[in-house]
Each structure stands twice: as C-alpha cells, then as structure tokens.
Amino acid sequence: MPDADLLNAYNYDSFVPEKFMPWMRFDESPPLGERTPDFPLWRLDGGETSLAQTLRGHAYTVVEFGSFT
Amino acid sequence: MNEIADRYRDQGVGAVFLYTHEAHPGEIYPRLTSMAQKFSNARDLRDKLGVTRSILVDALDGACHRAYGSMPNMTWIFNKSGVPVYKSDWTDAASVENALQYFLDVKRRRRSGARLAPFHVERLDYRTQDREGFYAGLDRNGPKAVSEFRAAFG
C-alpha cells in the first residue's frame, strides 16, 4: 500500500517551489549503460505490463515521461 | 514526438508516453488522487492533445517516474535489453531524433562488422522556447496553473 504522505507529496496540489523542486532529481537518475530497475505499468485499457516488457519489443524505445498538465 | 515515432517505427524503434503526475495542477486538472483519475487524464492526453503513441500509466505514487529522476517532461531511450543509452531532462524532438539517428547508425556499423566499445559523452542541447504556447497549455489546466507558474518563473 503506497504511503499516504508520499502520494500527497508526489501528486502535489500546487506548482510552488517547495512542492515541485524536491522532485527535480535528474542528477540522481540511473546512469546510462547499466541495466535499470523494472516497474509495473498499465495500458489505457487497464491491462498490466512492465517497463522491461515494453522495451523488449524494439531495438530502441523512446520513453517520454509527462502528463496532460 | 508523434512524427518521430511514425518516422522510425519501421526501423525497429518503439515509442511510448509514460503518464506520470500533474506537473501544473489547476482547477480543471487538479492533483491526482486515484488511478481512475489518472487513466482519465491519460485518455485526455490521447483524445484532446493528440498523443498517438502508446500511452502507459505509472503507479499513483510514481514509482517508475521517481526512479528515473521525476522530471516533468524528460525523455529516455532504452535498448532492447532495458539499458538506457540516452537521457534528457527535457523532451526535445530534434535532440531525440539526432540520438536515434546515431544509435541506428551504431546498429548498421555493428552489422557491417565494426568492433565498437561504448563510452560516455555529455552534451548541452538547445530547444526552442515557446513561452506563448506554453502558457496556452497551462491555461487548459485552469487559471491556477497559469498564476502559479508566473509566480514561480515570471
């Protein structure tokens, strides 16, 4: 069960520096050239897949992270 | 980014959009509080903003997004083994296409028998700033999103 504080902090309600800046962690992201962690992901029809499963289908896969807003 | 996905599909390149969290929550698109809401917003991304790539949805706590640096609109390129070969803290189609052309050329060089060894390179890329378009996008989320961004960055 996800931690409620984490859910609230990650899904912040206002774009103010004290709420969004803690998530700007690109410098701490995994290095290139090394295998990275896998995570469950969901298709729009609700079916479950995973990052690794998604990547296996192509020589290269471009993954854009983002949202409507 | 949709056009790049179309252009390179036949060359073994996949493309997905990974739905994370609302970076600029507003009155119309407030913070996410449920997976149902997250799926609904992800469908709007497809239906209203015209994302034609496969859209995958991260967990509500952003487990995948957070593990990769949790930037609001970053892009990574992975090889088939799940190893990242490119990462950018901001999405820029020209930068992504430039990287893809390089990696596809690596593939061709390997096929032709070249012995290649990886190395790390850092590079500063440049994107066009479309302030007007960006604010128009924020306005879709609700006026709160616009005023908060102005307060933070002017």
PDB file of C-alpha atoms in Angstrom:
ATOM      1  CA  MET A   1       0.000   0.000   0.000  1.00  0.00           C
ATOM      2  CA  PRO A   2       1.557   3.321  -1.029  1.00  0.00           C
ATOM      3  CA  ASP A   3       2.397   5.680   1.772  1.00  0.00           C
ATOM      4  CA  ALA A   4      -0.208   8.460   2.029  1.00  0.00           C
ATOM      5  CA  ASP A   5       2.396  11.154   2.618  1.00  0.00           C
ATOM      6  CA  LEU A   6       4.304  10.070  -0.458  1.00  0.00           C
ATOM      7  CA  LEU A   7       1.131  10.061  -2.562  1.00  0.00           C
ATOM      8  CA  ASN A   8       0.274  13.581  -1.452  1.00  0.00           C
ATOM      9  CA  ALA A   9       3.776  14.905  -1.897  1.00  0.00           C
ATOM     10  CA  TYR A  10       4.284  13.329  -5.331  1.00  0.00           C
ATOM     11  CA  ASN A  11       0.819  14.369  -6.507  1.00  0.00           C
ATOM     12  CA  TYR A  12       1.250  17.908  -5.224  1.00  0.00           C
ATOM     13  CA  ASP A  13      -1.698  20.287  -5.379  1.00  0.00           C
ATOM     14  CA  SER A  14       0.181  23.475  -6.297  1.00  0.00           C
ATOM     15  CA  PHE A  15       3.105  24.309  -8.511  1.00  0.00           C
ATOM     16  CA  VAL A  16       5.127  26.098  -5.867  1.00  0.00           C
ATOM     17  CA  PRO A  17       8.881  25.583  -5.456  1.00  0.00           C
ATOM     18  CA  GLU A  18       8.659  23.884  -2.066  1.00  0.00           C
ATOM     19  CA  LYS A  19       6.368  21.252  -3.612  1.00  0.00           C
ATOM     20  CA  PHE A  20       7.843  20.673  -7.081  1.00  0.00           C
ATOM     21  CA  MET A  21      11.548  21.264  -6.508  1.00  0.00           C
ATOM     22  CA  PRO A  22      12.049  18.124  -4.373  1.00  0.00           C
ATOM     23  CA  TRP A  23      11.087  16.048  -7.419  1.00  0.00           C
ATOM     24  CA  MET A  24      13.696  17.547  -9.762  1.00  0.00           C
ATOM     25  CA  ARG A  25      16.110  14.683  -9.281  1.00  0.00           C
ATOM     26  CA  PHE A  26      17.605  14.154 -12.703  1.00  0.00           C
ATOM     27  CA  ASP A  27      21.115  14.282 -11.238  1.00  0.00           C
ATOM     28  CA  GLU A  28      20.229  11.247  -9.139  1.00  0.00           C
ATOM     29  CA  SER A  29      18.773   9.259 -12.033  1.00  0.00           C
ATOM     30  CA  PRO A  30      20.300   5.940 -13.127  1.00  0.00           C
ATOM     31  CA  PRO A  31      23.466   6.107 -15.220  1.00  0.00           C
ATOM     32  CA  LEU A  32      23.469   5.232 -18.905  1.00  0.00           C
ATOM     33  CA  GLY A  33      24.864   1.893 -19.989  1.00  0.00           C
ATOM     34  CA  GLU A  34      23.690  -0.069 -16.967  1.00  0.00           C
ATOM     35  CA  ARG A  35      20.583  -2.146 -16.557  1.00  0.00           C
ATOM     36  CA  THR A  36      17.904  -0.161 -14.736  1.00  0.00           C
ATOM     37  CA  PRO A  37      15.051  -1.177 -12.425  1.00  0.00           C
ATOM     38  CA  ASP A  38      11.815  -2.535 -13.814  1.00  0.00           C
ATOM     39  CA  PHE A  39       8.382  -1.307 -12.781  1.00  0.00           C
ATOM     40  CA  PRO A  40       4.773  -2.324 -13.426  1.00  0.00           C
ATOM     41  CA  LEU A  41       2.914  -0.035 -15.807  1.00  0.00           C
ATOM     42  CA  TRP A  42      -0.657  -0.033 -17.082  1.00  0.00           C
ATOM     43  CA  ARG A  43      -2.124   0.320 -20.556  1.00  0.00           C
ATOM     44  CA  LEU A  44      -5.108   2.608 -21.080  1.00  0.00           C
ATOM     45  CA  ASP A  45      -7.396  -0.444 -21.138  1.00  0.00           C
ATOM     46  CA  GLY A  46      -6.212  -1.245 -17.613  1.00  0.00           C
ATOM     47  CA  GLY A  47      -4.074  -4.218 -18.630  1.00  0.00           C
ATOM     48  CA  GLU A  48      -0.827  -4.550 -16.710  1.00  0.00           C
ATOM     49  CA  THR A  49       2.578  -4.630 -18.359  1.00  0.00           C
ATOM     50  CA  SER A  50       6.026  -3.548 -17.256  1.00  0.00           C
ATOM     51  CA  LEU A  51       8.758  -1.238 -18.432  1.00  0.00           C
ATOM     52  CA  ALA A  52      11.056  -4.168 -19.288  1.00  0.00           C
ATOM     53  CA  GLN A  53       8.316  -5.908 -21.246  1.00  0.00           C
ATOM     54  CA  THR A  54       7.667  -2.712 -23.188  1.00  0.00           C
ATOM     55  CA  LEU A  55      11.335  -2.326 -24.082  1.00  0.00           C
ATOM     56  CA  ARG A  56      11.843  -5.903 -25.266  1.00  0.00           C
ATOM     57  CA  GLY A  57       9.843  -5.395 -28.452  1.00  0.00           C
ATOM     58  CA  HIS A  58      12.185  -2.988 -30.238  1.00  0.00           C
ATOM     59  CA  ALA A  59      15.871  -2.380 -30.870  1.00  0.00           C
ATOM     60  CA  TYR A  60      15.384   1.030 -29.258  1.00  0.00           C
ATOM     61  CA  THR A  61      12.432   2.525 -27.418  1.00  0.00           C
ATOM     62  CA  VAL A  62      11.858   6.212 -26.810  1.00  0.00           C
ATOM     63  CA  VAL A  63      10.112   6.801 -23.476  1.00  0.00           C
ATOM     64  CA  GLU A  64       8.694  10.277 -22.923  1.00  0.00           C
ATOM     65  CA  PHE A  65       7.598  10.978 -19.346  1.00  0.00           C
ATOM     66  CA  GLY A  66       4.871  13.546 -18.790  1.00  0.00           C
ATOM     67  CA  SER A  67       1.208  14.286 -18.250  1.00  0.00           C
ATOM     68  CA  PHE A  68      -1.705  16.353 -19.519  1.00  0.00           C
ATOM     69  CA  THR A  69      -0.558  19.315 -17.473  1.00  0.00           C
TER      70      THR A  69
ATOM     71  CA  MET B   1       7.422  13.332 -30.953  1.00  0.00           C
ATOM     72  CA  ASN B   2       4.488  11.574 -32.625  1.00  0.00           C
ATOM     73  CA  GLU B   3       6.064  12.232 -36.023  1.00  0.00           C
ATOM     74  CA  ILE B   4       9.382  10.777 -34.891  1.00  0.00           C
ATOM     75  CA  ALA B   5       7.588   7.669 -33.670  1.00  0.00           C
ATOM     76  CA  ASP B   6       5.970   7.306 -37.088  1.00  0.00           C
ATOM     77  CA  ARG B   7       9.192   8.011 -38.972  1.00  0.00           C
ATOM     78  CA  TYR B   8      11.295   5.413 -37.140  1.00  0.00           C
ATOM     79  CA  ARG B   9       8.717   2.704 -36.481  1.00  0.00           C
ATOM     80  CA  ASP B  10       9.896   0.650 -39.445  1.00  0.00           C
ATOM     81  CA  GLN B  11      13.495   0.858 -38.273  1.00  0.00           C
ATOM     82  CA  GLY B  12      12.911  -1.063 -35.062  1.00  0.00           C
ATOM     83  CA  VAL B  13      12.215   1.945 -32.870  1.00  0.00           C
ATOM     84  CA  GLY B  14       9.347   1.884 -30.391  1.00  0.00           C
ATOM     85  CA  ALA B  15       7.873   4.915 -28.684  1.00  0.00           C
ATOM     86  CA  VAL B  16       5.701   5.240 -25.591  1.00  0.00           C
ATOM     87  CA  PHE B  17       4.373   8.078 -23.483  1.00  0.00           C
ATOM     88  CA  LEU B  18       4.577   7.304 -19.784  1.00  0.00           C
ATOM     89  CA  TYR B  19       1.912   9.131 -17.769  1.00  0.00           C
ATOM     90  CA  THR B  20       3.329  10.485 -14.510  1.00  0.00           C
ATOM     91  CA  HIS B  21       1.731  13.178 -12.324  1.00  0.00           C
ATOM     92  CA  GLU B  22       0.137  16.552 -12.954  1.00  0.00           C
ATOM     93  CA  ALA B  23       3.098  18.915 -13.041  1.00  0.00           C
ATOM     94  CA  HIS B  24       0.893  22.025 -13.177  1.00  0.00           C
ATOM     95  CA  PRO B  25      -2.361  21.153 -11.420  1.00  0.00           C
ATOM     96  CA  GLY B  26      -5.218  23.576 -11.922  1.00  0.00           C
ATOM     97  CA  GLU B  27      -8.945  23.831 -11.364  1.00  0.00           C
ATOM     98  CA  ILE B  28      -9.732  21.725 -14.453  1.00  0.00           C
ATOM     99  CA  TYR B  29      -6.951  19.178 -13.950  1.00  0.00           C
ATOM    100  CA  PRO B  30      -6.248  19.099 -10.217  1.00  0.00           C
ATOM    101  CA  ARG B  31      -3.763  16.855  -8.408  1.00  0.00           C
ATOM    102  CA  LEU B  32      -4.201  13.127  -8.911  1.00  0.00           C
ATOM    103  CA  THR B  33      -5.895  11.242  -6.106  1.00  0.00           C
ATOM    104  CA  SER B  34      -6.857   7.971  -7.802  1.00  0.00           C
ATOM    105  CA  MET B  35      -5.815   5.660 -10.607  1.00  0.00           C
ATOM    106  CA  ALA B  36      -9.229   6.163 -12.222  1.00  0.00           C
ATOM    107  CA  GLN B  37      -8.498   9.888 -12.493  1.00  0.00           C
ATOM    108  CA  LYS B  38      -5.007   9.147 -13.784  1.00  0.00           C
ATOM    109  CA  PHE B  39      -6.383   6.872 -16.523  1.00  0.00           C
ATOM    110  CA  SER B  40      -8.983   9.507 -17.420  1.00  0.00           C
ATOM    111  CA  ASN B  41      -6.333  12.239 -17.754  1.00  0.00           C
ATOM    112  CA  ALA B  42      -4.141   9.891 -19.787  1.00  0.00           C
ATOM    113  CA  ARG B  43      -7.049   9.311 -22.168  1.00  0.00           C
ATOM    114  CA  ASP B  44      -7.434  13.091 -22.467  1.00  0.00           C
ATOM    115  CA  LEU B  45      -3.792  13.273 -23.431  1.00  0.00           C
ATOM    116  CA  ARG B  46      -4.640  10.978 -26.330  1.00  0.00           C
ATOM    117  CA  ASP B  47      -8.045  12.426 -27.227  1.00  0.00           C
ATOM    118  CA  LYS B  48      -7.513  16.152 -26.592  1.00  0.00           C
ATOM    119  CA  LEU B  49      -3.782  16.658 -27.079  1.00  0.00           C
ATOM    120  CA  GLY B  50      -3.395  14.109 -29.867  1.00  0.00           C
ATOM    121  CA  VAL B  51      -0.691  11.839 -28.487  1.00  0.00           C
ATOM    122  CA  THR B  52      -0.763   8.921 -30.908  1.00  0.00           C
ATOM    123  CA  ARG B  53       1.984   6.864 -29.302  1.00  0.00           C
ATOM    124  CA  SER B  54       1.111   4.075 -26.887  1.00  0.00           C
ATOM    125  CA  ILE B  55       0.371   5.615 -23.507  1.00  0.00           C
ATOM    126  CA  LEU B  56       1.357   3.700 -20.389  1.00  0.00           C
ATOM    127  CA  VAL B  57       0.330   4.780 -16.909  1.00  0.00           C
ATOM    128  CA  ASP B  58       2.683   4.728 -13.941  1.00  0.00           C
ATOM    129  CA  ALA B  59       1.543   3.810 -10.414  1.00  0.00           C
ATOM    130  CA  LEU B  60      -0.198   6.555  -8.446  1.00  0.00           C
ATOM    131  CA  ASP B  61       2.922   7.057  -6.331  1.00  0.00           C
ATOM    132  CA  GLY B  62       5.035   7.484  -9.498  1.00  0.00           C
ATOM    133  CA  ALA B  63       7.361   4.602  -8.645  1.00  0.00           C
ATOM    134  CA  CYS B  64       8.839   4.391 -12.147  1.00  0.00           C
ATOM    135  CA  HIS B  65       8.929   8.153 -12.706  1.00  0.00           C
ATOM    136  CA  ARG B  66      10.640   8.757  -9.371  1.00  0.00           C
ATOM    137  CA  ALA B  67      13.244   6.060 -10.028  1.00  0.00           C
ATOM    138  CA  TYR B  68      14.269   7.806 -13.243  1.00  0.00           C
ATOM    139  CA  GLY B  69      14.612  11.306 -11.805  1.00  0.00           C
ATOM    140  CA  SER B  70      10.980  12.506 -11.779  1.00  0.00           C
ATOM    141  CA  MET B  71      11.486  15.431 -14.153  1.00  0.00           C
ATOM    142  CA  PRO B  72       8.183  16.739 -15.562  1.00  0.00           C
ATOM    143  CA  ASN B  73       8.860  16.082 -19.251  1.00  0.00           C
ATOM    144  CA  MET B  74      12.043  14.079 -19.702  1.00  0.00           C
ATOM    145  CA  THR B  75      12.866  11.535 -22.391  1.00  0.00           C
ATOM    146  CA  TRP B  76      14.923   8.367 -22.178  1.00  0.00           C
ATOM    147  CA  ILE B  77      15.935   5.967 -24.934  1.00  0.00           C
ATOM    148  CA  PHE B  78      16.477   2.326 -23.967  1.00  0.00           C
ATOM    149  CA  ASN B  79      17.902  -0.566 -25.929  1.00  0.00           C
ATOM    150  CA  LYS B  80      16.178  -3.931 -26.182  1.00  0.00           C
ATOM    151  CA  SER B  81      17.882  -5.204 -23.018  1.00  0.00           C
ATOM    152  CA  GLY B  82      16.437  -2.366 -20.983  1.00  0.00           C
ATOM    153  CA  VAL B  83      19.702  -0.464 -20.786  1.00  0.00           C
ATOM    154  CA  PRO B  84      19.324   3.323 -21.149  1.00  0.00           C
ATOM    155  CA  VAL B  85      21.506   4.842 -23.871  1.00  0.00           C
ATOM    156  CA  TYR B  86      20.167   8.414 -23.824  1.00  0.00           C
ATOM    157  CA  LYS B  87      18.506  10.555 -21.203  1.00  0.00           C
ATOM    158  CA  SER B  88      17.412  14.148 -21.414  1.00  0.00           C
ATOM    159  CA  ASP B  89      15.952  16.223 -18.591  1.00  0.00           C
ATOM    160  CA  TRP B  90      13.629  17.875 -21.104  1.00  0.00           C
ATOM    161  CA  THR B  91      11.892  16.479 -24.183  1.00  0.00           C
ATOM    162  CA  ASP B  92      13.065  17.955 -27.446  1.00  0.00           C
ATOM    163  CA  ALA B  93      12.146  16.203 -30.678  1.00  0.00           C
ATOM    164  CA  ALA B  94      15.255  17.365 -32.550  1.00  0.00           C
ATOM    165  CA  SER B  95      17.539  16.069 -29.809  1.00  0.00           C
ATOM    166  CA  VAL B  96      15.720  12.734 -29.678  1.00  0.00           C
ATOM    167  CA  GLU B  97      15.845  12.304 -33.448  1.00  0.00           C
ATOM    168  CA  ASN B  98      19.520  13.182 -33.524  1.00  0.00           C
ATOM    169  CA  ALA B  99      20.194  10.497 -30.905  1.00  0.00           C
ATOM    170  CA  LEU B 100      18.094   7.907 -32.744  1.00  0.00           C
ATOM    171  CA  GLN B 101      19.970   8.501 -35.980  1.00  0.00           C
ATOM    172  CA  TYR B 102      23.238   7.979 -34.122  1.00  0.00           C
ATOM    173  CA  PHE B 103      22.089   4.732 -32.472  1.00  0.00           C
ATOM    174  CA  LEU B 104      20.660   3.346 -35.705  1.00  0.00           C
ATOM    175  CA  ASP B 105      23.995   4.067 -37.324  1.00  0.00           C
ATOM    176  CA  VAL B 106      25.702   2.164 -34.487  1.00  0.00           C
ATOM    177  CA  LYS B 107      23.465  -0.765 -35.361  1.00  0.00           C
ATOM    178  CA  ARG B 108      24.492  -0.545 -39.021  1.00  0.00           C
ATOM    179  CA  ARG B 109      28.192  -0.311 -38.132  1.00  0.00           C
ATOM    180  CA  ARG B 110      27.886  -3.396 -35.930  1.00  0.00           C
ATOM    181  CA  ARG B 111      26.134  -5.303 -38.695  1.00  0.00           C
ATOM    182  CA  SER B 112      28.934  -4.420 -41.069  1.00  0.00           C
ATOM    183  CA  GLY B 113      31.452  -5.948 -38.697  1.00  0.00           C
ATOM    184  CA  ALA B 114      32.818  -2.907 -36.866  1.00  0.00           C
ATOM    185  CA  ARG B 115      34.017  -3.614 -33.329  1.00  0.00           C
ATOM    186  CA  LEU B 116      32.527  -0.893 -31.154  1.00  0.00           C
ATOM    187  CA  ALA B 117      33.029  -0.026 -27.500  1.00  0.00           C
ATOM    188  CA  PRO B 118      30.669   2.283 -25.584  1.00  0.00           C
ATOM    189  CA  PHE B 119      31.831   5.464 -23.914  1.00  0.00           C
ATOM    190  CA  HIS B 120      30.085   8.270 -22.071  1.00  0.00           C
ATOM    191  CA  VAL B 121      29.554  11.719 -23.513  1.00  0.00           C
ATOM    192  CA  GLU B 122      27.830  14.777 -22.091  1.00  0.00           C
ATOM    193  CA  ARG B 123      26.360  17.396 -24.371  1.00  0.00           C
ATOM    194  CA  LEU B 124      24.281  20.511 -23.910  1.00  0.00           C
ATOM    195  CA  ASP B 125      21.401  20.553 -26.383  1.00  0.00           C
ATOM    196  CA  TYR B 126      19.200  23.556 -27.183  1.00  0.00           C
ATOM    197  CA  ARG B 127      15.458  23.717 -27.607  1.00  0.00           C
ATOM    198  CA  THR B 128      13.180  26.411 -28.940  1.00  0.00           C
ATOM    199  CA  GLN B 129      11.278  28.229 -26.210  1.00  0.00           C
ATOM    200  CA  ASP B 130       7.629  28.825 -26.970  1.00  0.00           C
ATOM    201  CA  ARG B 131       6.513  30.844 -23.983  1.00  0.00           C
ATOM    202  CA  GLU B 132       3.152  31.756 -25.538  1.00  0.00           C
ATOM    203  CA  GLY B 133       2.339  28.163 -26.430  1.00  0.00           C
ATOM    204  CA  PHE B 134       3.432  27.014 -23.004  1.00  0.00           C
ATOM    205  CA  TYR B 135       1.088  29.454 -21.261  1.00  0.00           C
ATOM    206  CA  ALA B 136      -1.740  28.423 -23.577  1.00  0.00           C
ATOM    207  CA  GLY B 137      -1.107  24.852 -22.445  1.00  0.00           C
ATOM    208  CA  LEU B 138      -1.143  25.862 -18.797  1.00  0.00           C
ATOM    209  CA  ASP B 139      -4.455  27.638 -19.340  1.00  0.00           C
ATOM    210  CA  ARG B 140      -6.051  24.300 -20.282  1.00  0.00           C
ATOM    211  CA  ASN B 141      -5.363  23.126 -16.728  1.00  0.00           C
ATOM    212  CA  GLY B 142      -7.111  26.100 -15.155  1.00  0.00           C
ATOM    213  CA  PRO B 143      -6.098  29.688 -14.219  1.00  0.00           C
ATOM    214  CA  LYS B 144      -4.412  28.488 -11.020  1.00  0.00           C
ATOM    215  CA  ALA B 145      -1.795  26.676 -13.108  1.00  0.00           C
ATOM    216  CA  VAL B 146      -1.006  29.880 -15.002  1.00  0.00           C
ATOM    217  CA  SER B 147      -0.759  32.108 -11.936  1.00  0.00           C
ATOM    218  CA  GLU B 148       1.420  29.609 -10.051  1.00  0.00           C
ATOM    219  CA  PHE B 149       3.841  29.281 -12.948  1.00  0.00           C
ATOM    220  CA  ARG B 150       4.031  33.080 -13.315  1.00  0.00           C
ATOM    221  CA  ALA B 151       4.715  33.388  -9.602  1.00  0.00           C
ATOM    222  CA  ALA B 152       7.458  30.772  -9.776  1.00  0.00           C
ATOM    223  CA  PHE B 153       9.178  31.843 -13.004  1.00  0.00           C
ATOM    224  CA  GLY B 154       7.677  35.135 -14.166  1.00  0.00           C
TER     225      GLY B 154
END
